[in-house]
Structures are given as C-alpha cells and as structure tokens.
C-alpha cells in the first residue's frame, strides 16, 4: 500500500491543512489526478455527501480518499 491519499477537493487551504495533520503521507488533491465526473450531491446530510464524494474518488482513482462537504 502506498502512502498516497487523495483529498477530494480543489481547495488549496484544505490541502495545506491535511498535509500538516498527516505528515509522512503524500496528500494529493483533485488537480493531481485524472479528471472524473462529479456525482450529484443527493445525501440528506453533509456527512453523507462527503462519504459519497470520497467513495467516488477512491473508485475513480484507486487511491484511498477522504472528502468533506461543509456546505
């Protein structure tokens, strides 16, 4: 397993924050992987939307992925 983790965002500030928290891992953002279609946000909560986004990103890229949806 690689130490590469995808943060499913294009927000540079979020990438900086996660890179600080997870020193020792290579944290990449959506700009660093091939583009894939955004799924519609159909969850009833921010947490459901974040989980769906992370799952889609992991499936599309093969990388362990995390996401957030702060609205």
Tab-separated table of N, CA, C and O in Angstrom:
chain	number	residue	atom	x	y	z
A	1	UNK	N	0.852	-1.182	0.000
A	1	UNK	CA	0.000	0.000	0.000
A	1	UNK	C	0.890	1.236	0.000
A	1	UNK	O	1.880	1.292	0.705
A	2	UNK	N	0.525	2.234	-0.780
A	2	UNK	CA	1.316	3.454	-0.851
A	2	UNK	C	0.889	4.414	0.240
A	2	UNK	O	-0.168	4.282	0.837
A	3	UNK	N	1.714	5.417	0.489
A	3	UNK	CA	1.384	6.447	1.457
A	3	UNK	C	0.696	7.624	0.802
A	3	UNK	O	0.716	8.723	1.333
A	4	UNK	N	0.091	7.403	-0.341
A	4	UNK	CA	-0.570	8.468	-1.095
A	4	UNK	C	-2.060	8.450	-0.788
A	4	UNK	O	-2.711	7.415	-0.889
A	5	UNK	N	-2.605	9.621	-0.411
A	5	UNK	CA	-4.019	9.753	-0.064
A	5	UNK	C	-4.599	10.910	-0.861
A	5	UNK	O	-3.992	11.986	-0.941
A	6	UNK	N	-5.772	10.702	-1.418
A	6	UNK	CA	-6.464	11.747	-2.175
A	6	UNK	C	-7.436	12.479	-1.261
A	6	UNK	O	-8.300	11.861	-0.641
A	7	UNK	N	-7.282	13.788	-1.183
A	7	UNK	CA	-8.291	14.640	-0.568
A	7	UNK	C	-9.139	15.165	-1.713
A	7	UNK	O	-8.657	15.915	-2.561
A	8	UNK	N	-10.379	14.736	-1.778
A	8	UNK	CA	-11.243	15.042	-2.924
A	8	UNK	C	-11.722	16.488	-2.854
A	8	UNK	O	-12.869	16.789	-2.521
A	9	UNK	N	-10.791	17.395	-3.161
A	9	UNK	CA	-11.080	18.828	-3.160
A	9	UNK	C	-10.124	19.541	-4.102
A	9	UNK	O	-9.067	19.010	-4.442
A	10	UNK	N	-10.507	20.727	-4.493
A	10	UNK	CA	-9.617	21.619	-5.239
A	10	UNK	C	-9.217	22.805	-4.357
A	10	UNK	O	-8.546	23.727	-4.802
A	11	UNK	N	-9.637	22.783	-3.091
A	11	UNK	CA	-9.373	23.865	-2.150
A	11	UNK	C	-7.945	23.751	-1.619
A	11	UNK	O	-7.620	22.833	-0.862
A	12	UNK	N	-7.093	24.704	-2.002
A	12	UNK	CA	-5.680	24.669	-1.615
A	12	UNK	C	-5.516	24.751	-0.098
A	12	UNK	O	-4.629	24.108	0.470
A	13	UNK	N	-6.357	25.510	0.581
A	13	UNK	CA	-6.263	25.635	2.033
A	13	UNK	C	-6.527	24.320	2.746
A	13	UNK	O	-5.853	23.989	3.732
A	14	UNK	N	-7.501	23.569	2.263
A	14	UNK	CA	-7.795	22.268	2.859
A	14	UNK	C	-6.638	21.303	2.655
A	14	UNK	O	-6.311	20.513	3.536
A	15	UNK	N	-5.997	21.373	1.483
A	15	UNK	CA	-4.839	20.512	1.220
A	15	UNK	C	-3.699	20.836	2.170
A	15	UNK	O	-3.081	19.933	2.738
A	16	UNK	N	-3.426	22.110	2.383
A	16	UNK	CA	-2.360	22.520	3.304
A	16	UNK	C	-2.658	21.996	4.702
A	16	UNK	O	-1.790	21.439	5.379
A	17	UNK	N	-3.902	22.160	5.148
A	17	UNK	CA	-4.297	21.724	6.487
A	17	UNK	C	-4.116	20.215	6.662
A	17	UNK	O	-3.548	19.753	7.655
A	18	UNK	N	-4.585	19.423	5.693
A	18	UNK	CA	-4.476	17.970	5.820
A	18	UNK	C	-3.018	17.522	5.717
A	18	UNK	O	-2.607	16.593	6.411
A	19	UNK	N	-2.232	18.180	4.886
A	19	UNK	CA	-0.815	17.827	4.775
A	19	UNK	C	-0.106	18.034	6.106
A	19	UNK	O	0.766	17.252	6.486
A	20	UNK	N	-0.478	19.086	6.840
A	20	UNK	CA	0.108	19.322	8.162
A	20	UNK	C	-0.290	18.219	9.137
A	20	UNK	O	0.513	17.772	9.942
A	21	UNK	N	-1.547	17.805	9.086
A	21	UNK	CA	-2.043	16.798	10.020
A	21	UNK	C	-1.494	15.408	9.723
A	21	UNK	O	-1.344	14.603	10.635
A	22	UNK	N	-1.233	15.131	8.446
A	22	UNK	CA	-0.816	13.789	8.044
A	22	UNK	C	0.592	13.792	7.453
A	22	UNK	O	0.843	13.185	6.414
A	23	UNK	N	1.493	14.472	8.137
A	23	UNK	CA	2.890	14.479	7.695
A	23	UNK	C	3.357	13.025	7.596
A	23	UNK	O	3.004	12.190	8.415
A	24	UNK	N	4.106	12.721	6.570
A	24	UNK	CA	4.551	11.345	6.350
A	24	UNK	C	3.761	10.661	5.248
A	24	UNK	O	4.155	9.614	4.763
A	25	UNK	N	2.621	11.242	4.883
A	25	UNK	CA	1.823	10.746	3.768
A	25	UNK	C	1.882	11.759	2.636
A	25	UNK	O	2.026	12.955	2.870
A	26	UNK	N	1.756	11.278	1.434
A	26	UNK	CA	1.667	12.174	0.281
A	26	UNK	C	0.181	12.481	0.063
A	26	UNK	O	-0.587	11.617	-0.365
A	27	UNK	N	-0.214	13.713	0.376
A	27	UNK	CA	-1.604	14.131	0.215
A	27	UNK	C	-1.730	14.842	-1.125
A	27	UNK	O	-1.025	15.814	-1.390
A	28	UNK	N	-2.626	14.336	-1.974
A	28	UNK	CA	-2.858	14.946	-3.284
A	28	UNK	C	-4.307	15.405	-3.358
A	28	UNK	O	-5.176	14.917	-2.631
A	29	UNK	N	-4.559	16.348	-4.249
A	29	UNK	CA	-5.906	16.860	-4.463
A	29	UNK	C	-6.431	16.469	-5.833
A	29	UNK	O	-5.742	15.798	-6.611
A	30	UNK	N	-7.623	16.913	-6.129
A	30	UNK	CA	-8.251	16.565	-7.406
A	30	UNK	C	-7.468	17.079	-8.606
A	30	UNK	O	-7.511	16.474	-9.673
A	31	UNK	N	-6.735	18.165	-8.434
A	31	UNK	CA	-5.938	18.691	-9.544
A	31	UNK	C	-4.755	17.784	-9.882
A	31	UNK	O	-4.157	17.919	-10.950
A	32	UNK	N	-4.437	16.844	-8.986
A	32	UNK	CA	-3.276	15.970	-9.167
A	32	UNK	C	-3.613	14.609	-9.754
A	32	UNK	O	-2.720	13.774	-9.918
A	33	UNK	N	-4.878	14.360	-10.023
A	33	UNK	CA	-5.305	13.064	-10.563
A	33	UNK	C	-6.115	13.307	-11.838
A	33	UNK	O	-6.623	14.405	-12.053
A	34	UNK	N	-6.244	12.283	-12.685
A	34	UNK	CA	-7.080	12.460	-13.878
A	34	UNK	C	-8.516	12.827	-13.488
A	34	UNK	O	-9.052	12.334	-12.492
A	35	UNK	N	-9.093	13.705	-14.275
A	35	UNK	CA	-10.461	14.174	-14.004
A	35	UNK	C	-11.465	13.035	-14.124
A	35	UNK	O	-11.311	12.148	-14.956
A	36	UNK	N	-12.473	13.078	-13.272
A	36	UNK	CA	-13.577	12.119	-13.337
A	36	UNK	C	-14.860	12.877	-13.046
A	36	UNK	O	-14.840	13.961	-12.452
A	37	UNK	N	-16.012	12.360	-13.486
A	37	UNK	CA	-17.269	13.091	-13.327
A	37	UNK	C	-17.659	13.251	-11.861
A	37	UNK	O	-17.485	12.340	-11.053
A	38	UNK	N	-18.184	14.435	-11.534
A	38	UNK	CA	-18.728	14.681	-10.198
A	38	UNK	C	-20.111	14.066	-10.105
A	38	UNK	O	-20.960	14.310	-10.960
A	39	UNK	N	-20.324	13.285	-9.068
A	39	UNK	CA	-21.661	12.728	-8.834
A	39	UNK	C	-22.523	13.802	-8.176
A	39	UNK	O	-22.014	14.650	-7.443
A	40	UNK	N	-23.816	13.783	-8.420
A	40	UNK	CA	-24.683	14.758	-7.767
A	40	UNK	C	-24.700	14.532	-6.253
A	40	UNK	O	-24.573	13.397	-5.784
A	41	UNK	N	-24.821	15.625	-5.507
A	41	UNK	CA	-24.886	15.535	-4.047
A	41	UNK	C	-26.330	15.271	-3.649
A	41	UNK	O	-27.153	16.178	-3.616
A	42	UNK	N	-26.623	14.027	-3.355
A	42	UNK	CA	-28.002	13.640	-3.051
A	42	UNK	C	-28.188	13.228	-1.596
A	42	UNK	O	-29.288	12.838	-1.209
A	43	UNK	N	-27.136	13.293	-0.784
A	43	UNK	CA	-27.245	12.904	0.620
A	43	UNK	C	-28.117	13.876	1.396
A	43	UNK	O	-28.273	15.043	1.031
A	44	UNK	N	-28.669	13.393	2.489
A	44	UNK	CA	-29.514	14.223	3.345
A	44	UNK	C	-28.681	15.078	4.298
A	44	UNK	O	-29.199	16.030	4.883
A	45	UNK	N	-27.384	14.742	4.431
A	45	UNK	CA	-26.511	15.486	5.347
A	45	UNK	C	-25.182	15.768	4.662
A	45	UNK	O	-24.831	15.144	3.659
A	46	UNK	N	-24.420	16.699	5.253
A	46	UNK	CA	-23.071	16.964	4.749
A	46	UNK	C	-22.224	15.702	4.834
A	46	UNK	O	-21.434	15.400	3.945
A	47	UNK	N	-22.377	14.942	5.924
A	47	UNK	CA	-21.591	13.716	6.101
A	47	UNK	C	-21.882	12.697	5.004
A	47	UNK	O	-20.963	12.057	4.481
A	48	UNK	N	-23.145	12.530	4.641
A	48	UNK	CA	-23.499	11.591	3.572
A	48	UNK	C	-22.898	12.035	2.247
A	48	UNK	O	-22.406	11.211	1.471
A	49	UNK	N	-22.933	13.331	1.962
A	49	UNK	CA	-22.353	13.837	0.715
A	49	UNK	C	-20.835	13.661	0.698
A	49	UNK	O	-20.255	13.300	-0.330
A	50	UNK	N	-20.181	13.898	1.829
A	50	UNK	CA	-18.730	13.720	1.910
A	50	UNK	C	-18.356	12.259	1.705
A	50	UNK	O	-17.398	11.952	0.990
A	51	UNK	N	-19.102	11.355	2.306
A	51	UNK	CA	-18.824	9.930	2.146
A	51	UNK	C	-18.980	9.504	0.689
A	51	UNK	O	-18.134	8.789	0.145
A	52	UNK	N	-20.035	9.969	0.039
A	52	UNK	CA	-20.254	9.633	-1.372
A	52	UNK	C	-19.119	10.181	-2.241
A	52	UNK	O	-18.624	9.500	-3.147
A	53	UNK	N	-18.687	11.405	-1.953
A	53	UNK	CA	-17.600	12.021	-2.715
A	53	UNK	C	-16.301	11.233	-2.545
A	53	UNK	O	-15.581	10.983	-3.511
A	54	UNK	N	-16.012	10.823	-1.319
A	54	UNK	CA	-14.791	10.049	-1.062
A	54	UNK	C	-14.846	8.692	-1.753
A	54	UNK	O	-13.858	8.236	-2.331
A	55	UNK	N	-15.995	8.040	-1.708
A	55	UNK	CA	-16.137	6.739	-2.373
A	55	UNK	C	-15.968	6.866	-3.876
A	55	UNK	O	-15.304	6.047	-4.514
A	56	UNK	N	-16.588	7.891	-4.470
A	56	UNK	CA	-16.448	8.109	-5.913
A	56	UNK	C	-14.994	8.355	-6.292
A	56	UNK	O	-14.497	7.833	-7.289
A	57	UNK	N	-14.304	9.159	-5.494
A	57	UNK	CA	-12.907	9.480	-5.771
A	57	UNK	C	-12.036	8.233	-5.673
A	57	UNK	O	-11.171	8.003	-6.521
A	58	UNK	N	-12.268	7.423	-4.657
A	58	UNK	CA	-11.487	6.191	-4.494
A	58	UNK	C	-11.725	5.238	-5.657
A	58	UNK	O	-10.780	4.640	-6.178
A	59	UNK	N	-12.971	5.108	-6.067
A	59	UNK	CA	-13.293	4.213	-7.187
A	59	UNK	C	-12.654	4.703	-8.481
A	59	UNK	O	-12.126	3.923	-9.267
A	60	UNK	N	-12.692	6.018	-8.711
A	60	UNK	CA	-12.173	6.575	-9.958
A	60	UNK	C	-10.655	6.563	-10.029
A	60	UNK	O	-10.083	6.450	-11.112
A	61	UNK	N	-9.988	6.679	-8.869
A	61	UNK	CA	-8.529	6.829	-8.882
A	61	UNK	C	-7.767	5.625	-8.342
A	61	UNK	O	-6.567	5.508	-8.583
A	62	UNK	N	-8.433	4.787	-7.577
A	62	UNK	CA	-7.747	3.677	-6.936
A	62	UNK	C	-6.961	4.087	-5.707
A	62	UNK	O	-6.235	3.278	-5.129
A	63	UNK	N	-7.092	5.336	-5.289
A	63	UNK	CA	-6.385	5.828	-4.114
A	63	UNK	C	-7.292	5.863	-2.897
A	63	UNK	O	-8.497	6.145	-3.037
A	64	UNK	N	-6.749	5.636	-1.695
A	64	UNK	CA	-7.558	5.900	-0.512
A	64	UNK	C	-7.956	7.379	-0.539
A	64	UNK	O	-7.119	8.235	-0.857
A	65	UNK	N	-9.204	7.679	-0.245
A	65	UNK	CA	-9.701	9.038	-0.425
A	65	UNK	C	-10.524	9.497	0.762
A	65	UNK	O	-11.232	8.711	1.374
A	66	UNK	N	-10.406	10.787	1.036
A	66	UNK	CA	-11.234	11.432	2.051
A	66	UNK	C	-11.828	12.683	1.426
A	66	UNK	O	-11.301	13.235	0.455
A	67	UNK	N	-12.957	13.115	1.979
A	67	UNK	CA	-13.615	14.308	1.460
A	67	UNK	C	-14.408	14.952	2.574
A	67	UNK	O	-14.658	14.338	3.614
A	68	UNK	N	-14.780	16.200	2.360
A	68	UNK	CA	-15.703	16.838	3.287
A	68	UNK	C	-16.738	17.587	2.458
A	68	UNK	O	-16.580	17.772	1.261
A	69	UNK	N	-17.800	17.949	3.102
A	69	UNK	CA	-18.823	18.761	2.456
A	69	UNK	C	-19.334	19.728	3.508
A	69	UNK	O	-20.136	19.361	4.354
A	70	UNK	N	-18.777	20.915	3.482
A	70	UNK	CA	-19.123	21.882	4.514
A	70	UNK	C	-20.246	22.824	4.087
A	70	UNK	O	-20.548	23.772	4.775
A	71	UNK	N	-20.837	22.534	2.929
A	71	UNK	CA	-21.991	23.306	2.504
A	71	UNK	C	-21.659	24.601	1.833
A	71	UNK	O	-20.602	24.945	1.502
